[in-house]
CSV table of C-alpha atoms and ligand atoms in Angstrom, one decimal:
chain,number,residue,atom,x,y,z
A,246,MET,CA,8.5,2.2,4.7
A,247,LEU,CA,7.8,5.3,2.6
A,248,ASN,CA,9.6,8.5,3.5
A,249,PRO,CA,7.6,11.8,3.7
A,250,GLU,CA,8.4,12.8,0.1
A,251,GLU,CA,7.3,9.4,-1.2
A,252,ILE,CA,4.2,9.6,1.0
A,253,ASN,CA,3.4,13.0,-0.5
A,254,MET,CA,3.8,11.7,-4.1
A,255,LEU,CA,1.7,8.7,-3.2
A,256,HIS,CA,-1.2,11.1,-2.3
A,257,ASN,CA,-0.6,13.1,-5.5
A,258,TYR,CA,-0.8,10.1,-7.8
A,259,PHE,CA,-3.3,7.9,-6.0
A,260,LEU,CA,-6.3,8.2,-3.7
A,261,PRO,CA,-5.4,6.0,-0.8
A,262,ASN,CA,-8.1,4.1,0.9
A,263,ILE,CA,-7.1,4.0,4.6
A,264,THR,CA,-8.4,0.9,6.3
A,265,PRO,CA,-9.6,1.1,9.9
A,266,VAL,CA,-7.3,-1.8,10.7
A,267,LEU,CA,-4.3,0.3,9.7
A,268,VAL,CA,-5.6,3.1,12.0
A,269,MET,CA,-5.8,0.6,14.8
A,270,GLU,CA,-2.3,-0.7,14.1
A,271,VAL,CA,-1.0,2.9,14.2
A,272,LEU,CA,-2.7,3.5,17.6
A,273,GLY,CA,-1.5,0.1,18.8
A,274,ASP,CA,2.0,1.4,18.7
A,275,LEU,CA,1.2,3.7,21.6
A,276,LYS,CA,1.6,0.7,23.9
A,277,LYS,CA,4.3,-1.1,22.0
A,278,ASP,CA,7.3,-0.2,24.2
A,279,GLU,CA,5.3,0.0,27.4
A,280,SER,CA,7.0,-3.1,28.7
A,281,GLU,CA,10.3,-1.3,28.4
A,282,GLY,CA,8.9,1.7,30.2
A,283,LYS,CA,9.3,4.2,27.4
A,284,SER,CA,6.6,6.2,25.7
A,285,SER,CA,5.8,5.4,22.1
A,286,LYS,CA,3.8,8.5,21.4
A,287,GLU,CA,6.4,9.8,19.0
A,288,SER,CA,6.1,6.6,16.9
A,289,VAL,CA,2.3,7.0,16.7
A,290,VAL,CA,2.7,10.7,15.7
A,291,LYS,CA,5.2,9.8,13.1
A,292,LEU,CA,2.9,7.1,11.6
A,293,ALA,CA,-0.2,9.2,11.8
A,294,ARG,CA,1.6,11.9,9.8
A,295,LYS,CA,2.1,9.4,7.0
A,296,LEU,CA,-1.7,9.0,6.6
A,297,LEU,CA,-2.3,12.3,5.0
A,298,PRO,CA,-5.8,13.7,5.0
A,299,HIS,CA,-5.9,15.0,1.5
A,300,ASN,CA,-6.9,12.8,-1.4
A,301,SER,CA,-7.5,9.9,1.0
A,302,ALA,CA,-10.4,8.5,3.0
A,303,VAL,CA,-10.8,6.1,5.8
A,304,ASN,CA,-13.2,3.3,4.7
A,305,ILE,CA,-16.1,2.3,6.9
A,306,HIS,CA,-15.2,-0.7,9.1
A,307,TYR,CA,-15.9,-4.1,7.4
A,308,SER,CA,-18.1,-5.5,10.2
A,309,LYS,CA,-20.5,-2.5,9.8
A,310,LEU,CA,-20.6,-3.1,6.0
A,311,ILE,CA,-21.2,-6.8,6.4
A,312,GLU,CA,-24.2,-6.1,8.7
A,313,MET,CA,-25.6,-3.5,6.3
A,314,ASP,CA,-25.2,-5.9,3.4
A,315,LEU,CA,-27.0,-8.7,5.3
A,316,LEU,CA,-29.8,-6.3,6.2
A,317,GLY,CA,-30.3,-5.5,2.6
A,318,ASP,CA,-28.7,-2.0,2.5
A,319,MET,CA,-26.8,-2.0,-0.7
A,320,VAL,CA,-23.0,-2.1,-0.2
A,321,ASN,CA,-21.4,-1.1,-3.5
A,322,ILE,CA,-18.5,-3.3,-4.5
A,323,ASP,CA,-17.0,-1.2,-7.3
A,324,ASN,CA,-13.4,-0.7,-6.3
A,325,ARG,CA,-14.1,2.6,-4.6
A,326,PRO,CA,-13.9,3.4,-0.9
A,327,ILE,CA,-17.1,3.5,1.2
A,328,VAL,CA,-17.2,6.4,3.5
A,329,GLY,CA,-19.7,7.5,6.1
A,330,GLU,CA,-21.0,10.8,7.5
A,331,ILE,CA,-22.5,11.8,4.2
A,332,THR,CA,-25.2,14.5,3.8
A,333,THR,CA,-26.9,15.6,0.6
A,334,LYS,CA,-26.8,19.3,-0.1
A,335,GLU,CA,-28.2,21.7,-2.7
A,336,SER,CA,-26.1,24.5,-4.0
A,337,THR,CA,-27.5,28.0,-5.0
A,338,THR,CA,-27.9,27.0,-8.6
A,339,GLY,CA,-29.9,23.9,-7.7
A,340,LEU,CA,-27.1,21.3,-8.1
A,341,ARG,CA,-27.2,18.4,-5.7
A,342,GLY,CA,-24.2,16.7,-4.2
A,343,PHE,CA,-22.6,15.1,-1.1
A,344,HIS,CA,-20.8,16.7,1.8
A,345,ILE,CA,-18.6,14.3,3.7
A,346,GLU,CA,-17.6,15.1,7.2
A,347,ASP,CA,-14.5,13.6,8.9
A,348,SER,CA,-15.2,10.2,10.3
A,349,ALA,CA,-14.3,9.2,13.9
A,350,GLU,CA,-11.1,7.6,12.6
A,351,GLU,CA,-10.1,10.7,10.6
A,352,LYS,CA,-10.8,13.0,13.5
A,353,ALA,CA,-8.6,10.7,15.7
A,354,LEU,CA,-5.8,10.7,13.1
A,355,GLY,CA,-5.9,14.5,13.0
A,356,LYS,CA,-5.4,14.6,16.8
A,357,TRP,CA,-2.6,12.0,16.8
A,358,ARG,CA,-0.7,14.0,14.2
A,359,THR,CA,-0.5,16.8,16.7
A,360,GLY,CA,0.5,14.5,19.5
A,361,GLU,CA,-2.9,14.6,21.3
A,362,PHE,CA,-4.1,11.4,22.9
A,363,SER,CA,-7.2,10.8,25.0
A,364,THR,CA,-7.6,8.3,27.8
A,365,THR,CA,-9.8,6.3,25.5
A,366,ASP,CA,-7.0,6.1,23.0
A,367,GLU,CA,-4.7,4.8,25.7
A,368,LEU,CA,-7.2,2.1,26.7
A,369,VAL,CA,-8.0,1.1,23.2
A,370,ALA,CA,-4.3,0.8,22.3
A,371,LYS,CA,-3.7,-1.4,25.3
A,372,LEU,CA,-6.6,-3.7,24.5
A,373,TRP,CA,-5.6,-3.9,20.8
A,374,ARG,CA,-2.1,-4.8,21.8
A,375,GLU,CA,-3.2,-7.5,24.3
A,376,VAL,CA,-5.5,-9.1,21.8
A,377,THR,CA,-3.3,-9.0,18.8
A,378,THR,CA,-0.1,-10.1,20.4
A,379,GLN,CA,-1.6,-13.1,22.3
A,380,LYS,CA,0.9,-15.7,21.2
A,381,ASP,CA,-1.2,-18.8,21.1
A,382,ILE,CA,-4.4,-17.3,19.7
A,383,LEU,CA,-4.0,-18.9,16.2
A,384,GLU,CA,-2.3,-22.0,17.5
A,385,ASN,CA,-5.4,-22.7,19.7
A,386,LEU,CA,-7.7,-22.0,16.8
A,387,GLN,CA,-5.7,-24.4,14.6
A,388,GLN,CA,-6.1,-27.1,17.2
A,389,GLN,CA,-9.8,-26.5,17.5
A,390,LEU,CA,-10.3,-26.5,13.7
A,391,LYS,CA,-8.4,-29.8,13.5
A,392,LYS,CA,-10.5,-31.4,16.2
A,393,GLY,CA,-13.8,-30.1,14.8
A,394,ASP,CA,-13.1,-31.5,11.3
A,395,ALA,CA,-10.8,-34.5,11.6
A,396,GLY,CA,-12.2,-36.5,8.7
A,397,SER,CA,-11.6,-34.3,5.7
A,398,PRO,CA,-8.5,-35.0,3.5
A,399,PRO,CA,-5.5,-32.7,3.9
A,400,LEU,CA,-5.0,-30.0,1.3
A,401,LYS,CA,-1.5,-29.4,-0.1
A,402,SER,CA,-1.6,-25.9,-1.5
A,403,LEU,CA,-3.4,-22.6,-1.0
A,404,GLN,CA,-4.8,-23.1,-4.5
A,405,GLU,CA,-6.4,-26.3,-3.4
A,406,VAL,CA,-7.8,-24.5,-0.3
A,407,LYS,CA,-9.3,-21.8,-2.6
A,408,ASN,CA,-10.9,-24.5,-4.8
A,409,TYR,CA,-12.3,-26.3,-1.8
A,410,VAL,CA,-13.7,-23.1,-0.3
A,411,ASP,CA,-15.3,-22.1,-3.6
A,412,GLN,CA,-16.9,-25.5,-3.7
A,413,ILE,CA,-18.3,-25.3,-0.2
A,414,MET,CA,-19.6,-21.8,-0.8
A,415,ALA,CA,-21.3,-22.6,-4.0
A,416,ASP,CA,-23.1,-25.8,-2.7
A,417,PRO,CA,-26.8,-25.1,-2.5
A,418,GLN,CA,-27.0,-27.4,0.6
A,419,ASN,CA,-24.7,-25.0,2.5
A,420,GLN,CA,-26.3,-21.7,1.9
A,421,THR,CA,-28.2,-21.3,5.2
A,422,GLY,CA,-25.1,-22.7,7.0
A,423,ILE,CA,-23.0,-20.0,5.5
A,424,LEU,CA,-25.4,-17.3,6.6
A,425,LYS,CA,-25.2,-18.7,10.2
A,426,PHE,CA,-21.4,-18.8,9.9
A,427,CYS,CA,-21.4,-15.2,8.8
A,428,ILE,CA,-23.6,-14.0,11.7
A,429,ALA,CA,-21.5,-15.9,14.3
A,430,GLU,CA,-18.0,-15.0,12.9
A,431,PHE,CA,-18.6,-11.3,12.3
A,432,GLY,CA,-20.3,-10.6,15.5
A,433,ILE,CA,-23.7,-9.6,14.2
A,434,SER,CA,-26.1,-8.6,17.1
A,435,ALA,CA,-29.0,-10.9,17.9
A,436,GLU,CA,-31.4,-8.1,17.1
A,437,SER,CA,-30.0,-7.6,13.6
A,438,ALA,CA,-29.7,-11.4,13.1
A,439,ALA,CA,-33.5,-11.8,13.7
A,440,VAL,CA,-34.2,-9.2,10.9
A,441,ILE,CA,-31.6,-10.8,8.6
A,442,PHE,CA,-33.1,-14.3,9.0
A,443,ALA,CA,-36.5,-12.9,8.3
A,444,ARG,CA,-35.2,-11.4,5.1
A,445,TRP,CA,-33.5,-14.7,4.2
A,446,GLU,CA,-36.7,-16.6,4.7
A,447,GLN,CA,-38.4,-14.3,2.1
A,448,GLN,CA,-35.8,-15.1,-0.6
A,449,PRO,CA,-37.3,-17.2,-3.4
A,450,GLU,CA,-33.9,-18.6,-4.1
A,451,LYS,CA,-31.6,-19.3,-1.2
A,452,LYS,CA,-28.3,-18.1,-2.7
A,453,PHE,CA,-26.0,-16.3,-0.3
A,454,SER,CA,-23.8,-14.7,-3.0
A,455,SER,CA,-26.8,-12.8,-4.4
A,456,PHE,CA,-28.4,-12.2,-1.0
A,457,ALA,CA,-25.4,-10.3,0.4
A,458,PRO,CA,-22.5,-10.2,-2.1
A,459,TYR,CA,-20.1,-8.4,0.2
A,460,ALA,CA,-20.8,-10.6,3.2
A,461,PHE,CA,-20.3,-13.6,0.9
A,462,TYR,CA,-16.9,-12.3,-0.1
A,463,CYS,CA,-15.9,-11.8,3.6
A,464,CYS,CA,-17.1,-15.3,4.5
A,465,LEU,CA,-15.0,-16.7,1.6
A,466,VAL,CA,-11.9,-14.9,2.9
A,467,LYS,CA,-12.4,-16.0,6.5
A,468,LEU,CA,-13.1,-19.6,5.5
A,469,PHE,CA,-10.1,-19.6,3.3
A,470,PHE,CA,-8.0,-18.4,6.2
A,471,TYR,CA,-9.4,-21.0,8.6
A,472,ILE,CA,-8.9,-23.9,6.2
A,473,GLY,CA,-5.4,-22.7,5.2
A,474,LEU,CA,-4.6,-22.5,8.9
A,475,LYS,CA,-5.9,-26.0,9.6
A,476,ASN,CA,-3.8,-27.4,6.8
A,477,HIS,CA,-0.7,-25.6,8.0
A,478,LEU,CA,-0.5,-23.6,4.8
A,479,ILE,CA,-1.1,-20.3,6.7
A,480,GLY,CA,1.2,-19.7,9.7
A,481,THR,CA,0.1,-19.2,13.3
A,482,ARG,CA,1.9,-15.9,13.8
A,483,PRO,CA,-0.6,-13.7,15.7
A,484,THR,CA,-0.2,-10.8,13.3
A,485,ASN,CA,-1.7,-12.9,10.5
A,486,HIS,CA,-5.0,-12.5,12.2
A,487,VAL,CA,-4.6,-8.7,11.9
A,488,ASP,CA,-3.3,-8.8,8.4
A,489,LEU,CA,-6.4,-10.9,7.4
A,490,GLN,CA,-8.5,-7.8,8.1
A,491,TYR,CA,-6.9,-5.8,5.2
A,492,LEU,CA,-8.3,-8.4,2.8
A,493,TYR,CA,-11.9,-7.5,3.7
A,494,TYR,CA,-11.3,-4.1,2.0
A,495,LEU,CA,-10.1,-5.4,-1.3
A,496,PRO,CA,-13.5,-4.8,-3.0
A,497,PHE,CA,-13.0,-1.1,-2.2
A,498,CYS,CA,-9.8,-0.5,-4.1
A,499,LEU,CA,-8.2,-1.1,-7.5
A,500,ILE,CA,-4.6,-1.4,-6.4
A,501,PHE,CA,-3.6,-3.2,-3.3
A,502,SER,CA,-0.1,-2.7,-2.0
A,503,SER,CA,1.7,-4.5,0.8
A,504,ASN,CA,5.0,-5.9,1.8
A,505,ASP,CA,3.6,-8.4,4.2
A,506,LYS,CA,4.6,-12.1,3.7
A,507,PHE,CA,1.1,-13.4,4.4
A,508,HIS,CA,-0.5,-10.9,2.0
A,509,LYS,CA,2.0,-11.8,-0.7
A,510,SER,CA,1.2,-15.5,-0.3
A,511,VAL,CA,-2.6,-15.3,-0.6
A,512,ILE,CA,-3.3,-12.2,-2.6
A,513,GLU,CA,-3.2,-13.7,-6.1
A,514,LEU,CA,-6.0,-16.1,-5.1
A,515,LEU,CA,-8.3,-13.4,-3.8
A,516,VAL,CA,-7.9,-10.4,-6.0
A,517,GLY,CA,-10.5,-9.8,-8.7
A,518,GLU,CA,-10.0,-9.2,-12.5
A,519,ARG,CA,-9.7,-5.4,-12.2
A,520,HIS,CA,-7.3,-5.5,-9.3
A,521,THR,CA,-3.5,-5.0,-9.4
A,522,PHE,CA,-1.3,-6.2,-6.6
A,523,ILE,CA,1.9,-4.3,-6.2
A,524,SER,CA,4.5,-5.2,-3.5
A,525,GLY,CA,5.6,-2.4,-1.1
A,526,ASP,CA,9.1,-2.6,-2.6
A,527,GLN,CA,7.7,-2.0,-6.1
A,528,LEU,CA,5.5,0.9,-5.0
A,529,LYS,CA,8.5,2.5,-3.3
A,530,LYS,CA,10.6,2.0,-6.4
A,531,GLY,CA,7.8,3.5,-8.6
A,532,LEU,CA,7.6,6.6,-6.4
A,533,GLN,CA,11.4,7.0,-6.3
A,534,GLU,CA,11.5,6.8,-10.1
A,535,ALA,CA,9.1,9.7,-10.3
A,536,ILE,CA,10.9,11.7,-7.6
A,537,GLY,CA,14.3,11.1,-9.3
A,538,TYR,CA,12.9,12.2,-12.6
A,539,ARG,CA,11.5,15.3,-11.1
A,540,SER,CA,14.9,16.3,-9.6
A,541,THR,CA,16.4,16.4,-13.2
A,542,LEU,CA,13.8,19.0,-14.3
A,543,SER,CA,14.6,22.7,-14.3
A,544,GLU,CA,11.5,24.5,-15.7
A,545,ARG,CA,9.0,25.4,-13.0
A,546,LYS,CA,6.0,24.3,-15.1
A,547,ASP,CA,7.5,20.9,-15.7
A,548,ILE,CA,8.2,20.4,-12.0
A,549,ASP,CA,4.6,21.5,-11.1
A,550,ARG,CA,3.2,19.1,-13.7
A,551,THR,CA,4.9,16.2,-11.9
A,552,LEU,CA,2.8,17.0,-8.8
A,553,LYS,CA,-0.4,16.5,-10.8
A,554,GLU,CA,0.6,13.5,-13.0
A,555,PRO,CA,3.5,11.0,-13.1
A,556,PRO,CA,6.4,11.6,-15.6
A,557,ARG,CA,5.5,10.4,-19.0
A,558,VAL,CA,8.1,7.6,-19.1
A,559,PRO,CA,6.4,4.4,-20.3
A,560,ASP,CA,8.9,2.2,-18.4
A,561,PHE,CA,8.0,3.8,-15.0
A,562,ILE,CA,5.8,1.7,-12.7
A,563,ILE,CA,3.4,4.6,-11.9
A,564,TYR,CA,3.1,5.4,-15.6
A,565,LYS,CA,1.9,1.8,-16.2
A,566,LEU,CA,-0.7,2.0,-13.4
A,567,TRP,CA,-2.1,5.3,-14.7
A,568,ASN,CA,-2.1,4.0,-18.2
A,569,LYS,CA,-4.0,0.9,-17.1
A,570,TYR,CA,-6.8,2.6,-15.1
A,571,LEU,CA,-7.1,6.2,-16.5
A,572,ALA,CA,-6.9,6.0,-20.3
A,573,TRP,CA,-3.8,8.2,-19.8
A,574,PRO,CA,-1.8,9.9,-21.3
A,575,PRO,CA,-4.7,11.6,-23.2
A,576,LYS,CA,-4.6,11.3,-27.0
A,577,PHE,CA,-4.8,15.1,-27.5
A,578,GLU,CA,-4.5,17.8,-24.9
A,579,ARG,CA,-7.0,20.6,-24.5
A,580,LYS,CA,-5.7,24.0,-23.4
A,581,ILE,CA,-7.8,25.3,-20.5
A,582,SER,CA,-8.3,29.0,-20.7
A,583,ASP,CA,-7.9,31.3,-17.7
A,584,GLN,CA,-11.6,32.2,-17.9
A,585,GLU,CA,-12.5,28.5,-17.7
A,586,ILE,CA,-10.3,28.1,-14.6
A,587,GLU,CA,-12.0,31.2,-13.0
A,588,GLU,CA,-15.4,29.7,-13.7
A,589,GLN,CA,-14.5,26.4,-12.2
A,590,LYS,CA,-13.2,28.1,-9.1
A,591,LYS,CA,-16.5,29.9,-8.7
A,592,LYS,CA,-18.3,26.6,-9.1
A,593,ILE,CA,-16.2,25.0,-6.4
A,594,ASP,CA,-16.9,27.9,-4.0
A,595,GLU,CA,-20.6,27.4,-4.7
A,596,PHE,CA,-20.4,23.7,-3.8
A,597,ILE,CA,-18.4,24.4,-0.6
A,598,ALA,CA,-20.9,27.2,0.4
A,599,ALA,CA,-23.7,24.6,0.3
A,600,SER,CA,-22.3,23.5,3.6
A,601,ASN,CA,-24.3,26.2,5.3
A,602,THR,CA,-27.6,24.9,3.9
A,603,PRO,CA,-29.7,22.2,5.7
A,604,GLY,CA,-29.2,18.6,4.6
A,605,MET,CA,-31.8,17.1,2.3
A,606,GLN,CA,-33.8,14.0,3.0
A,607,ASP,CA,-34.2,12.5,-0.4
A,608,ALA,CA,-31.4,10.1,-1.5
A,609,ILE,CA,-29.6,10.8,-4.8
A,610,ASP,CA,-27.6,8.4,-7.0
A,611,ASN,CA,-25.6,10.6,-9.2
A,612,PRO,CA,-24.2,13.6,-7.2
A,613,ASP,CA,-23.2,16.7,-9.2
A,614,PHE,CA,-20.5,17.3,-6.7
A,615,VAL,CA,-18.7,15.8,-3.7
A,616,VAL,CA,-17.1,17.9,-1.0
A,617,LYS,CA,-14.9,16.0,1.4
A,618,LYS,CA,-14.0,18.0,4.6
A,619,TYR,CA,-10.9,17.2,6.6
A,620,PHE,CA,-9.0,18.5,9.5
A,621,ILE,CA,-5.5,20.0,8.7
A,622,THR,CA,-3.0,21.8,10.8
A,623,LEU,CA,-0.4,24.4,9.7
A,624,ASN,CA,2.3,21.7,10.1
A,625,ASP,CA,0.6,19.2,7.8
A,626,PRO,CA,1.8,19.0,4.1
A,627,CYS,CA,-0.1,21.4,1.9
A,628,PRO,CA,-3.0,19.7,0.1
A,629,CYS,CA,-1.8,21.1,-3.2
A,630,GLY,CA,0.8,18.4,-3.2
A,631,SER,CA,3.9,20.6,-3.2
A,632,GLY,CA,5.3,18.7,-0.2
A,633,LYS,CA,5.8,22.0,1.7
A,634,LYS,CA,4.1,22.6,5.0
A,635,PHE,CA,0.6,24.1,4.7
A,636,ALA,CA,1.8,27.2,6.7
A,637,GLU,CA,4.5,27.8,4.2
A,638,CYS,CA,2.5,27.1,1.0
A,639,HIS,CA,-1.2,27.9,0.2
A,640,HIS,CA,-2.0,29.2,3.7
A,641,LYS,CA,0.4,32.1,3.1
A,642,GLN,CA,-1.2,32.8,-0.3
A,643,GLN,CA,-4.7,33.0,1.0
B,910,ZN,ZN1,0.2,24.5,-1.4
């Protein structure tokens, strides 16, 4: 629902966390109109071009993270995306940091933006479409859930469902049961399950929320969905099953935006204290406010500034979000000298050059730098945020 200019400003003001389910939804469009015999490649290209590579990252798939969490590899739930393909590098002055390569999804998006699709893409799109548009999938599930648990009293609101689920999940009697539910529901392999149960047996206190906090959260969301469905408080539209997946990534963002009815109905019950939910309409309005304001400016430096930070108008939606999370605007502004900028540029070159060194074995907690690589074509918007094509902006200036 955002136009290219709004998308560009979104990437200037925020760091979008792209969920793998969104990538799949984009690809799924490849087979959308197949029944009508026309190609939908254009639609996928158009959508892929909205998921800009700069300032964004595709999060690791939730099922992988659940497995890691259960196995005891720490999954950080701190409102930041979790990305893969990381190597630790050392720069010439001995600073250590991360180099992040494009993930499989990011590589695929890069190809789709140029209209290139593999046979696997076609197959995956077809499968995704078949599974996600199966009309009775949730109706059947609803029937099964009702049969399986006929005795419990009906719940009348989603708030009641949430309270009920919280209660089930906190009950010491249920902890091993929740672990089994998690392993079955999230498709954990038998091999991993054996290791996970061994780890569980060693726990002095059998408490699932501290054993695997992220997996605990995902079980809570899924159980909430099932019980809401069973009580007819969540609808049986097949897309709800897809939309559910977005909620597994809530722990990896600060601001969640959606215009979806299902999301709007459940989100307030699932977001944490630090989260903000903003509807798609509001987000669009916020971006339009900033773009409209920019169009009234005449000085080059003022216009350039709106690419780096939102207009300082306290009533604007994006001003409020920046103010909430970034201690912004700053109390006093420091003038950065040209010399300082030159030095910083040199530092950045040093960090990028570390790419050519071999990766290091030892893990580090606090990287001195993070270099995120991504694939970009001349037709993509310039990463500087100007909104111009890369070919017509910084590529020319190099
Ligand atoms: Zn540029």
